CSV table of C-alpha atoms and ligand atoms in Angstrom, one decimal:
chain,number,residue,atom,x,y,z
A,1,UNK,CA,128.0,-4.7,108.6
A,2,UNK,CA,125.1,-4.6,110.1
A,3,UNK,CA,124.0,-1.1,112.5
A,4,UNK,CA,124.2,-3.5,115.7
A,5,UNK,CA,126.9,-4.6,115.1
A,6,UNK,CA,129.3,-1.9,114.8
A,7,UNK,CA,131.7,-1.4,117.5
A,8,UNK,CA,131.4,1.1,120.2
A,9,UNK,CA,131.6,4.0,120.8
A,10,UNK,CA,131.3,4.6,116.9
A,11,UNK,CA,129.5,7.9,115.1
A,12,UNK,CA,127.7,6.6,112.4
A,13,UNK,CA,126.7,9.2,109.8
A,14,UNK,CA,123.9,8.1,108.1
A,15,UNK,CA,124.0,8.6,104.0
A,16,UNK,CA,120.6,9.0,103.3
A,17,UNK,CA,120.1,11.8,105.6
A,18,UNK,CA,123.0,13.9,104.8
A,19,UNK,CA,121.9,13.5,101.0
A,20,UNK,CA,118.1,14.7,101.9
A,21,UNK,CA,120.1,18.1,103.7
A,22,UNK,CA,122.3,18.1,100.5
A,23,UNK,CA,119.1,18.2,98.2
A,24,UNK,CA,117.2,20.3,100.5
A,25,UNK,CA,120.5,23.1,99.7
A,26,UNK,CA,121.1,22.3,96.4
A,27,UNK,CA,117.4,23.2,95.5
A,28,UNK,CA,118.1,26.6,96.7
A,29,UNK,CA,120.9,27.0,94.9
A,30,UNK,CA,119.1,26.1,91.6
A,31,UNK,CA,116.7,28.2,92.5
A,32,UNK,CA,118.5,31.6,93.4
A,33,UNK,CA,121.6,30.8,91.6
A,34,UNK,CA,123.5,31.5,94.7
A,35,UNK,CA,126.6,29.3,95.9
A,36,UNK,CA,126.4,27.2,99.1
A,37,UNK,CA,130.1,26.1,100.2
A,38,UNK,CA,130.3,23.9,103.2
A,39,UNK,CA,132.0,25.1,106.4
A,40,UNK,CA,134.2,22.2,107.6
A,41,UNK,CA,134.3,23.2,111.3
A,42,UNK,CA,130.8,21.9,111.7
A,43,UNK,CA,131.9,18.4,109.6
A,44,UNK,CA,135.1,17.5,108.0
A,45,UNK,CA,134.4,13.4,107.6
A,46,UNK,CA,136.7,13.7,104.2
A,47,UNK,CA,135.2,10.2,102.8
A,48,UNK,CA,132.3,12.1,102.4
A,49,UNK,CA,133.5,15.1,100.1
A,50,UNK,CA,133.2,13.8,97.2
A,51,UNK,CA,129.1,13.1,97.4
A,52,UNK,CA,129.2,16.8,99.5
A,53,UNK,CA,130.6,18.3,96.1
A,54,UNK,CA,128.2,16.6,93.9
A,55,UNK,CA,125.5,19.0,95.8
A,56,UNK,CA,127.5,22.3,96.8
A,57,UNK,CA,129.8,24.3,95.5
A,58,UNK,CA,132.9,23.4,97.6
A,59,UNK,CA,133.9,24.0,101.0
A,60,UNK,CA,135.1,27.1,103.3
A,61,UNK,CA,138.0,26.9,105.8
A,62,UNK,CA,139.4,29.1,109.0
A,63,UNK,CA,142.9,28.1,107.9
A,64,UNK,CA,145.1,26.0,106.5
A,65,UNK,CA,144.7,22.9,107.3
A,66,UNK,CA,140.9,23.0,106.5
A,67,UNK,CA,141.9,24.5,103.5
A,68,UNK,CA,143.8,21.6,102.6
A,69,UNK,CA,141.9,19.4,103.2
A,70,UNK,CA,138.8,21.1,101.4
A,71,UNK,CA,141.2,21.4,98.3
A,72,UNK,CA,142.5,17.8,98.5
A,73,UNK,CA,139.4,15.6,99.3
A,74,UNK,CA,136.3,18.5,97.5
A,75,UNK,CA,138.3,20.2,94.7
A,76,UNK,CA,135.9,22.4,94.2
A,77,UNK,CA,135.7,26.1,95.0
A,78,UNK,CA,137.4,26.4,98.2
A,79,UNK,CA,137.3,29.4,100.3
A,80,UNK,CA,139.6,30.1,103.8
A,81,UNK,CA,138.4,33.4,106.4
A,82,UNK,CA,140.9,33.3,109.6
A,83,UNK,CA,140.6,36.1,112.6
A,84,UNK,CA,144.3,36.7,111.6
A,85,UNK,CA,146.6,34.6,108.9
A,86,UNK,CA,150.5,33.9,109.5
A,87,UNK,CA,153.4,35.0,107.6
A,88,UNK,CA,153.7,31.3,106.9
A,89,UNK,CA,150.3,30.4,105.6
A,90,UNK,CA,149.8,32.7,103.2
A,91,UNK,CA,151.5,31.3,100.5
A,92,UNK,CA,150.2,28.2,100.6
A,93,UNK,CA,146.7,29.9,100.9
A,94,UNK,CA,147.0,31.6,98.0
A,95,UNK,CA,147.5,28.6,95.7
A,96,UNK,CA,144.8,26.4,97.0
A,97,UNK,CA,141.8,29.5,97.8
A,98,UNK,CA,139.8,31.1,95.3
A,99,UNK,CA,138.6,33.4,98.4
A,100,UNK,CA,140.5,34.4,100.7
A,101,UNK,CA,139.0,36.5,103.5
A,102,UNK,CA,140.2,39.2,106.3
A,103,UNK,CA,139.0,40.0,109.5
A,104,UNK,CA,140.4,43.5,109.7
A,105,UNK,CA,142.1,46.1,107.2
A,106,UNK,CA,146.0,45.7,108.8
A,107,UNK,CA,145.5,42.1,107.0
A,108,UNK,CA,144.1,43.5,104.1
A,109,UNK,CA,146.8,45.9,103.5
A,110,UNK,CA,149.7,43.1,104.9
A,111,UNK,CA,148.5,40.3,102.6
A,112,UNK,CA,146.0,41.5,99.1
A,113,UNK,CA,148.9,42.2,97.5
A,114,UNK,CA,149.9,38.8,97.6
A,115,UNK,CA,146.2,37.1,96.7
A,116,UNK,CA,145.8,39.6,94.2
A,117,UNK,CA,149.0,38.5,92.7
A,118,UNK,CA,147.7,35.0,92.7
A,119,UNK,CA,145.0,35.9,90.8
A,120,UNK,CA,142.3,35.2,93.7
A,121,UNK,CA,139.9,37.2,95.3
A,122,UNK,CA,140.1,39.0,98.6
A,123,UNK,CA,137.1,39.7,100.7
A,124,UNK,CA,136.7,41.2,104.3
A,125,UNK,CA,134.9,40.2,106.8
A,126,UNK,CA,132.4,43.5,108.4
A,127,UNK,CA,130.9,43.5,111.4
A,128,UNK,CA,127.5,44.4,111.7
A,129,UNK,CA,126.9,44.7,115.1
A,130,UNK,CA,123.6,43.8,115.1
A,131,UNK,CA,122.3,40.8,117.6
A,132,UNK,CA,119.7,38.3,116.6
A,133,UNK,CA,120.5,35.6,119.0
A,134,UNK,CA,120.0,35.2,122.9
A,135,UNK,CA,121.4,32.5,125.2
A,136,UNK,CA,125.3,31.8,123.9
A,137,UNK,CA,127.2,34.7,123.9
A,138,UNK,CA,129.6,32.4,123.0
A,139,UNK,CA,128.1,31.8,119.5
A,140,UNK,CA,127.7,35.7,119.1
A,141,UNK,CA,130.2,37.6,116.9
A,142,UNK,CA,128.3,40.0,117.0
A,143,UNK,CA,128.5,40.9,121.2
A,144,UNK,CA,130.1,44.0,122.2
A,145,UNK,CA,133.9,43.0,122.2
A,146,UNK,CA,134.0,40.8,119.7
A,147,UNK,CA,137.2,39.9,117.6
A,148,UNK,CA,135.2,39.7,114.1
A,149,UNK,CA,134.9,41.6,111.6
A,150,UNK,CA,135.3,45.2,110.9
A,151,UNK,CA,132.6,47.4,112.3
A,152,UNK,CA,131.3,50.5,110.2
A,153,UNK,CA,133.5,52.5,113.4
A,154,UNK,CA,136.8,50.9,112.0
A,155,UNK,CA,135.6,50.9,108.2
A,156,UNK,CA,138.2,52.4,105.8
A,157,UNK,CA,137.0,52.8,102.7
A,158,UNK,CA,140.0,54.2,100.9
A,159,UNK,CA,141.6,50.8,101.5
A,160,UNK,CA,138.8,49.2,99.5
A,161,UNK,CA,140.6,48.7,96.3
A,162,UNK,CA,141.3,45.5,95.3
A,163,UNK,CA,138.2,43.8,97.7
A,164,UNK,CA,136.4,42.2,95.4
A,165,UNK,CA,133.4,40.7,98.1
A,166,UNK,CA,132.1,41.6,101.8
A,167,UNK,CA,131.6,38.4,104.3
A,168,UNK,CA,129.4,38.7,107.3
A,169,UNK,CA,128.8,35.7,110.0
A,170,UNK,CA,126.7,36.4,112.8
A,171,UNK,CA,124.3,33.7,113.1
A,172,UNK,CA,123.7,30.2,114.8
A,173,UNK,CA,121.2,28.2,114.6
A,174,UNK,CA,119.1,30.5,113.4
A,175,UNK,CA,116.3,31.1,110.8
A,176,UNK,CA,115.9,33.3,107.9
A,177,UNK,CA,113.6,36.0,109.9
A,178,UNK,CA,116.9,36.6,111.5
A,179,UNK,CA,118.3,36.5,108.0
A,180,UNK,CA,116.8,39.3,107.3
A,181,UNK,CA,117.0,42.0,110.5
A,182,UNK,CA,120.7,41.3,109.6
A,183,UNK,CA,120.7,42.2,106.2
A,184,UNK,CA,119.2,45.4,106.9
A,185,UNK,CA,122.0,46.2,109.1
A,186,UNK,CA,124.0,45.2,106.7
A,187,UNK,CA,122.8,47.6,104.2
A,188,UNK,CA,122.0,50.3,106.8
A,189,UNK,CA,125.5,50.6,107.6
A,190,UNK,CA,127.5,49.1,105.1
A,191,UNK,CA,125.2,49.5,102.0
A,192,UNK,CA,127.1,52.7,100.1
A,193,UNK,CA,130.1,50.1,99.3
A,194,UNK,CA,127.7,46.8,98.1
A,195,UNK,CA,127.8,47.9,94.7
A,196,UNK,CA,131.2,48.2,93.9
A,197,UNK,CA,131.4,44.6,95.3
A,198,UNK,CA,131.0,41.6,92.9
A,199,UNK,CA,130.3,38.8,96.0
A,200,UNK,CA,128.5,39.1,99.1
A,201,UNK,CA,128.7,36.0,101.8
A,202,UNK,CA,126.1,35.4,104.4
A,203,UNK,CA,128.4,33.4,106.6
A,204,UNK,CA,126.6,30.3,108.5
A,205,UNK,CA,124.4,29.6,111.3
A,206,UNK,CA,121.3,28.9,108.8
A,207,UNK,CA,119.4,26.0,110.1
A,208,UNK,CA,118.5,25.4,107.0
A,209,UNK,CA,117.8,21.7,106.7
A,210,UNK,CA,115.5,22.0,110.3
A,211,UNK,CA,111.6,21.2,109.5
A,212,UNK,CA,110.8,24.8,110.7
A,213,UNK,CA,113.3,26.7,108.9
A,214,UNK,CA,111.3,29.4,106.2
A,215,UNK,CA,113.3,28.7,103.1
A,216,UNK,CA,111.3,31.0,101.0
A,217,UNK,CA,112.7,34.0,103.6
A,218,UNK,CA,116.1,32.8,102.7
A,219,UNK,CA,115.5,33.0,98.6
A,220,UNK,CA,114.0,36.6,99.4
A,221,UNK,CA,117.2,37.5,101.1
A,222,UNK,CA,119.5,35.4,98.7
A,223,UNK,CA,117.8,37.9,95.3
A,224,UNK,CA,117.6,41.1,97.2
A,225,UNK,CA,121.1,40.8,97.7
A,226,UNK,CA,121.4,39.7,93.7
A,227,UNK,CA,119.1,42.5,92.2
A,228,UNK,CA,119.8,45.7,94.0
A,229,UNK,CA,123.0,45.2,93.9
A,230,UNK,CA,124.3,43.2,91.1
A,231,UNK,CA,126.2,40.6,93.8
A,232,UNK,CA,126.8,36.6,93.5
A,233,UNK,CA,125.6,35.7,96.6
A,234,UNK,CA,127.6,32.8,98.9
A,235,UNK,CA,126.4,31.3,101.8
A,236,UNK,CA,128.8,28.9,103.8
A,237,UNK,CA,126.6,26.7,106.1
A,238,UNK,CA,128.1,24.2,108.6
A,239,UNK,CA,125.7,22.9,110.6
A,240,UNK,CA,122.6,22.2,108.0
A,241,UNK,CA,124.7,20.3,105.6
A,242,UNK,CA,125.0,17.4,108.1
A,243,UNK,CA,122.1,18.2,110.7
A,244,UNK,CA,120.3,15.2,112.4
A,245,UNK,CA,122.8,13.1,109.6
A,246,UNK,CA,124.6,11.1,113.0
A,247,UNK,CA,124.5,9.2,115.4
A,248,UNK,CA,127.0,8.0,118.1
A,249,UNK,CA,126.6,4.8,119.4
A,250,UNK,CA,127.8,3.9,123.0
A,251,UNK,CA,127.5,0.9,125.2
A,252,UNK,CA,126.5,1.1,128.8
A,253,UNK,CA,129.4,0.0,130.9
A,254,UNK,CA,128.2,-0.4,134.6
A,255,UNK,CA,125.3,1.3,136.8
A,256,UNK,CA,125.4,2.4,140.1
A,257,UNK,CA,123.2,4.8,142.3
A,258,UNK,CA,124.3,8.0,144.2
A,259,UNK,CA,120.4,9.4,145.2
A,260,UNK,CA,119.9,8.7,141.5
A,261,UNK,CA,120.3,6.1,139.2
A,262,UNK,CA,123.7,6.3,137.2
A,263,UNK,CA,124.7,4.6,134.2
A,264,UNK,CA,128.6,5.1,132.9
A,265,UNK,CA,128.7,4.4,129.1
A,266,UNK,CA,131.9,3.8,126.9
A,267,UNK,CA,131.7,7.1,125.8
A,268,UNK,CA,132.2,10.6,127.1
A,269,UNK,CA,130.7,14.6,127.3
A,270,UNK,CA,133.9,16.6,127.4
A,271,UNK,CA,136.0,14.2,124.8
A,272,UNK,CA,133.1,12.8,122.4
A,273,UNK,CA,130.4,15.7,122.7
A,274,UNK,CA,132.3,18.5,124.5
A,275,UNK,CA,129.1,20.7,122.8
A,276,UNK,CA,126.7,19.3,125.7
A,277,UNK,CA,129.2,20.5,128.0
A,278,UNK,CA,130.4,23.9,126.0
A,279,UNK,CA,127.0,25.5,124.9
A,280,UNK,CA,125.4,23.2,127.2
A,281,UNK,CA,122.7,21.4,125.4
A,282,UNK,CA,121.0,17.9,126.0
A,283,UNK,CA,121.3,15.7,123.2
A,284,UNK,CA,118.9,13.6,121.8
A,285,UNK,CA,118.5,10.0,122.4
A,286,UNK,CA,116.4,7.4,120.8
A,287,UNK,CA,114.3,5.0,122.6
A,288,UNK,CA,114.6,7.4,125.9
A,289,UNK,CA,112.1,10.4,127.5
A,290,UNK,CA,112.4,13.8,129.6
A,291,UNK,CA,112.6,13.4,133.1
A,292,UNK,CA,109.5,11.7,134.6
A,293,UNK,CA,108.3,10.8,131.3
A,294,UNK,CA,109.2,6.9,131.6
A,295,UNK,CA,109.4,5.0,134.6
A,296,UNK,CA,113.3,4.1,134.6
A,297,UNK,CA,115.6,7.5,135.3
A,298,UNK,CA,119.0,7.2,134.7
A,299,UNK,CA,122.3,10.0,134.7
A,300,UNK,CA,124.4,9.1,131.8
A,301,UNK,CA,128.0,9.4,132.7
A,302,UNK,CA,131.4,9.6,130.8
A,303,UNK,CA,133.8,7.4,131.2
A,304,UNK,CA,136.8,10.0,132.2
A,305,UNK,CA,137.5,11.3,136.0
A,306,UNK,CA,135.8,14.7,135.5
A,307,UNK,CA,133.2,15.1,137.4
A,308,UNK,CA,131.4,17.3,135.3
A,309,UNK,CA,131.2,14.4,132.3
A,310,UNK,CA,127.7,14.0,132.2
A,311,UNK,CA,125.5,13.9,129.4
A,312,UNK,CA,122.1,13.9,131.4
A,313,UNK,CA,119.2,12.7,133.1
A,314,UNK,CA,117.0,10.6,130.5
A,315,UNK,CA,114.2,7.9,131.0
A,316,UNK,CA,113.4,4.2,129.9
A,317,UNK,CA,110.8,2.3,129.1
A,318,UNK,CA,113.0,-0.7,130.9
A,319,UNK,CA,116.1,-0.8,133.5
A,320,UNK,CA,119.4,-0.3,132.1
A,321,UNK,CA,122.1,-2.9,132.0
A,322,UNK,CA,125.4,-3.6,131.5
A,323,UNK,CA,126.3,-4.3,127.6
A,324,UNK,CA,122.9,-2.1,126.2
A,325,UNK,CA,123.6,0.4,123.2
A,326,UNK,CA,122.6,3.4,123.4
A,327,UNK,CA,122.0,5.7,120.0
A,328,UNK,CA,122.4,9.6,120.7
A,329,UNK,CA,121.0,12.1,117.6
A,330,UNK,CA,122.5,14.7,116.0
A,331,UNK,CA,126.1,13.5,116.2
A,332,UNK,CA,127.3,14.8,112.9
A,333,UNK,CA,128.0,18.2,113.9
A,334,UNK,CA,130.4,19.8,115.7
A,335,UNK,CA,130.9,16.8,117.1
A,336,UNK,CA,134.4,14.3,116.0
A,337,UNK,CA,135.7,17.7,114.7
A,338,UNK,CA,136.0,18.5,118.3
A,339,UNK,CA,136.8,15.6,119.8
A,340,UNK,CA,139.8,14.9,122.3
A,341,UNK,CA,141.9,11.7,124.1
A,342,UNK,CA,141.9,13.4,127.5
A,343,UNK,CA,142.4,11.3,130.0
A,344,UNK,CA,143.4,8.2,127.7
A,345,UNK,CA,140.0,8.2,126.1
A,346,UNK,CA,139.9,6.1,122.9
A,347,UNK,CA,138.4,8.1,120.3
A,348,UNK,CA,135.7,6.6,118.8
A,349,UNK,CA,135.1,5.1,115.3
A,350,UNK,CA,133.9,6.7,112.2
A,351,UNK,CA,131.5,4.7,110.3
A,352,UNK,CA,128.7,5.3,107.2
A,353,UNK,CA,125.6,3.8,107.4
A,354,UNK,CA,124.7,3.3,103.6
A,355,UNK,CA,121.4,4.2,101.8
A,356,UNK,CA,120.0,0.3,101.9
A,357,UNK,CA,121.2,0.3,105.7
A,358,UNK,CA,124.7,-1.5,105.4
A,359,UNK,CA,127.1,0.3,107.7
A,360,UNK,CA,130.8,0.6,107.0
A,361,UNK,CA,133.5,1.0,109.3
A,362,UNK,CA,135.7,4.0,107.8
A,363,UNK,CA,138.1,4.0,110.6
A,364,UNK,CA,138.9,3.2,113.6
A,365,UNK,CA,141.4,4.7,116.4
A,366,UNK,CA,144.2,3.3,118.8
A,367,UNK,CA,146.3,3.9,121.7
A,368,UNK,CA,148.8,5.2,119.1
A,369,UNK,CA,146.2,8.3,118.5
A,370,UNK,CA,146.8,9.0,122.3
A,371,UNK,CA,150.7,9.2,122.2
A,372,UNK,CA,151.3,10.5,119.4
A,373,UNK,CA,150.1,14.0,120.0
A,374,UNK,CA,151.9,14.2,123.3
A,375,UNK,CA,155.5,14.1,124.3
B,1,LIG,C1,131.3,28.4,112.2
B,1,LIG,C2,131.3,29.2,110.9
B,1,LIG,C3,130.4,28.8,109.9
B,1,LIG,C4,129.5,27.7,110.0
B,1,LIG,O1,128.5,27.9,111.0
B,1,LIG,P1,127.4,26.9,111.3
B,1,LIG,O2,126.7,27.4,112.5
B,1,LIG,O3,128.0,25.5,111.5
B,1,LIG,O4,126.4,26.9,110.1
B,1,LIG,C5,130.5,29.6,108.7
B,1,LIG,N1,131.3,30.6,108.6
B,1,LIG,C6,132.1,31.0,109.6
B,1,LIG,C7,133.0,32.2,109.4
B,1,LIG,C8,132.2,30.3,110.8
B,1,LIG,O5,133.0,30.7,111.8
């Protein structure tokens, strides 16, 4: 099928780019020797597992179902870290992780007894408290208050035995100058216990696969961490494994004018992107300017009854109309792993667009979609 002729809305993700990310990774992994696992709340599009596994090293989850799916559709090294596990997941955990991570030591001491018995490994998750971001305190575990990870205050190192790695995530979008400040936290306040550790895992939130991002700063970081202290070193991007990969493809429905220009398209903010409305950001849009920048100014819309469903103000080259597609970037991430059917929205298709540009439909959603998750 050809690209314009896919129905909408529809997120394409495009094969060619997710392979260049998957390269870009898999070189530093050959060269470091570390292991790069892919976090599945940025991007769980199953179909594409497989190819994900040819490049990485398997997948992470923050519970069960992720973990299952991970195990089912990657079979490869498959890792799980949840703020707190139930009595129920556990043993299901245990058979289908090789790493199985805590957030504090009551979980430690109420499951590794268990994983150990399974013959996997048990990690915690520390706390570094050590902020490199500004802007979305939302995105910060690492802001006073936070629920992750055990913080050198709360450290018990008598209940060490049997922790095999140390897990830190405290990053977002960030590069590996940031990387860095953290791991000298790290080993500022946690660095007496990093040799009796076999594993250490950098978490995610490395933008690897953006243009700017200084990969050598990250291999730096990757060998420090393997030759002072003897540790296999794991980092569990999300984000960089499919960055700039998508696309969603939306149709303009209708335009009307309130002071502004508006155009409502056949997709939505809060149920396809809730992201533009959650951390906010603009996303990008081909063919389109800032504000000002071309002569035709629209307000893209949603097509639910919240008010608030707007994607933003953009600019054309020409007037918009009824039945024009519309291509946002960046739609990989964080994006159908978050969608939603409020307010009766059809959730939108899931399609591959193929290295020599044919695009496949991989499935497609009904009104059954909508029901079926209610009662
Ligand atoms: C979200 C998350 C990731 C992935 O983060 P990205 O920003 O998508 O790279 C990795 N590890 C943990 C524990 C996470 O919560």
């Amino acid at each position: 099928m050809r690209f314009e002729d896919l129905p909408t809305p529809c997120y394409v993700v495009d094969e060619g780019l997710l392979i260049k990310n998957l390269e870009i990774l898999n070189g530093v992994m050959q060269r470091t020797g570390c292991k790069i696992v892919l976090a599945q709340k940025a991007f769980s599009m199953s179909t594409l597992y497989p190819l994900i596994g040819k490049y990485l090293s398997g997948a992470t989850a923050s519970g069960l179902y992720e973990a299952r799916l991970g195990y089912e559709e990657m079979g490869k090294e498959n890792h799980v870290f949840s703020p707190a596990y139930g009595e129920n997941e556990m043993d299901q955990l245990v058979t289908i992780c090789d790493h199985i991570i805590f957030n504090s030591f009551s979980q430690v001491e109420k499951f590794k007894g268990r994983v150990l018995a399974a013959g996997k490994k048990a990690g915690l998750r520390i706390n570094p408290e050590c902020s490199t971001q500004e802007g979305h305190a939302i995105y910060d575990p690492c802001s006073p208050g936070s629920r992750f990870g055990v913080t050198l205050e709360h450290f018990r190192p008598d209940l060490l035995d049997g922790i095999s790695g140390l897990h830190f995530h405290t990053l977002c979008q960030q590069n590996s100058d940031d990387l860095e400040t953290t791991l000298d936290a790290v080993e500022e306040k946690f660095g007496p216990w990093l040799s009796q550790m076999e594993w250490i895992n950098f978490g995610g939130g490395h933008h690897i696969t953006r243009e700017d991002y200084d990969i050598p700063r990250l291999e730096k970081c990757i060998k420090r961490m393997q030759e002072k202290y003897g540790l296999e070193v794991y980092l569990e991007p999300g984000e960089a494994v499919a960055l700039n990969a998508g696309y969603m493809v939306t149709t303009v429905l209708d335009t009307t004018q309130n002071g502004i220009d508006i155009a409502i398209l056949d997709t939505s903010a809060s149920c396809h992107m809730p992201d533009v409305l959650e951390m906010p950001y603009r996303p990008p849009l081909f063919d389109s300017g800032e504000v000002g920048e071309k002569p035709y100014l629209y307000r893209l819309g949603g097509k639910t009854c919240l008010t608030g469903d707007v994607i933003g103000d953009y600019s054309f080259d020409q007037p918009l109309k009824s039945g024009d597609r519309l291509v946002f970037g960046d739609m990989a991430i964080y994006s159908m792993v978050k969608n939603t059917t409020f307010n009766g929205m059809p959730l939108p298709a899931i399609a591959i667009k193929k290295q020599d540009g044919d695009c496949e439909v991989v499935r497609e959603f009904g009104y059954d979609d909508f029901k079926m998750r209610l009662a």
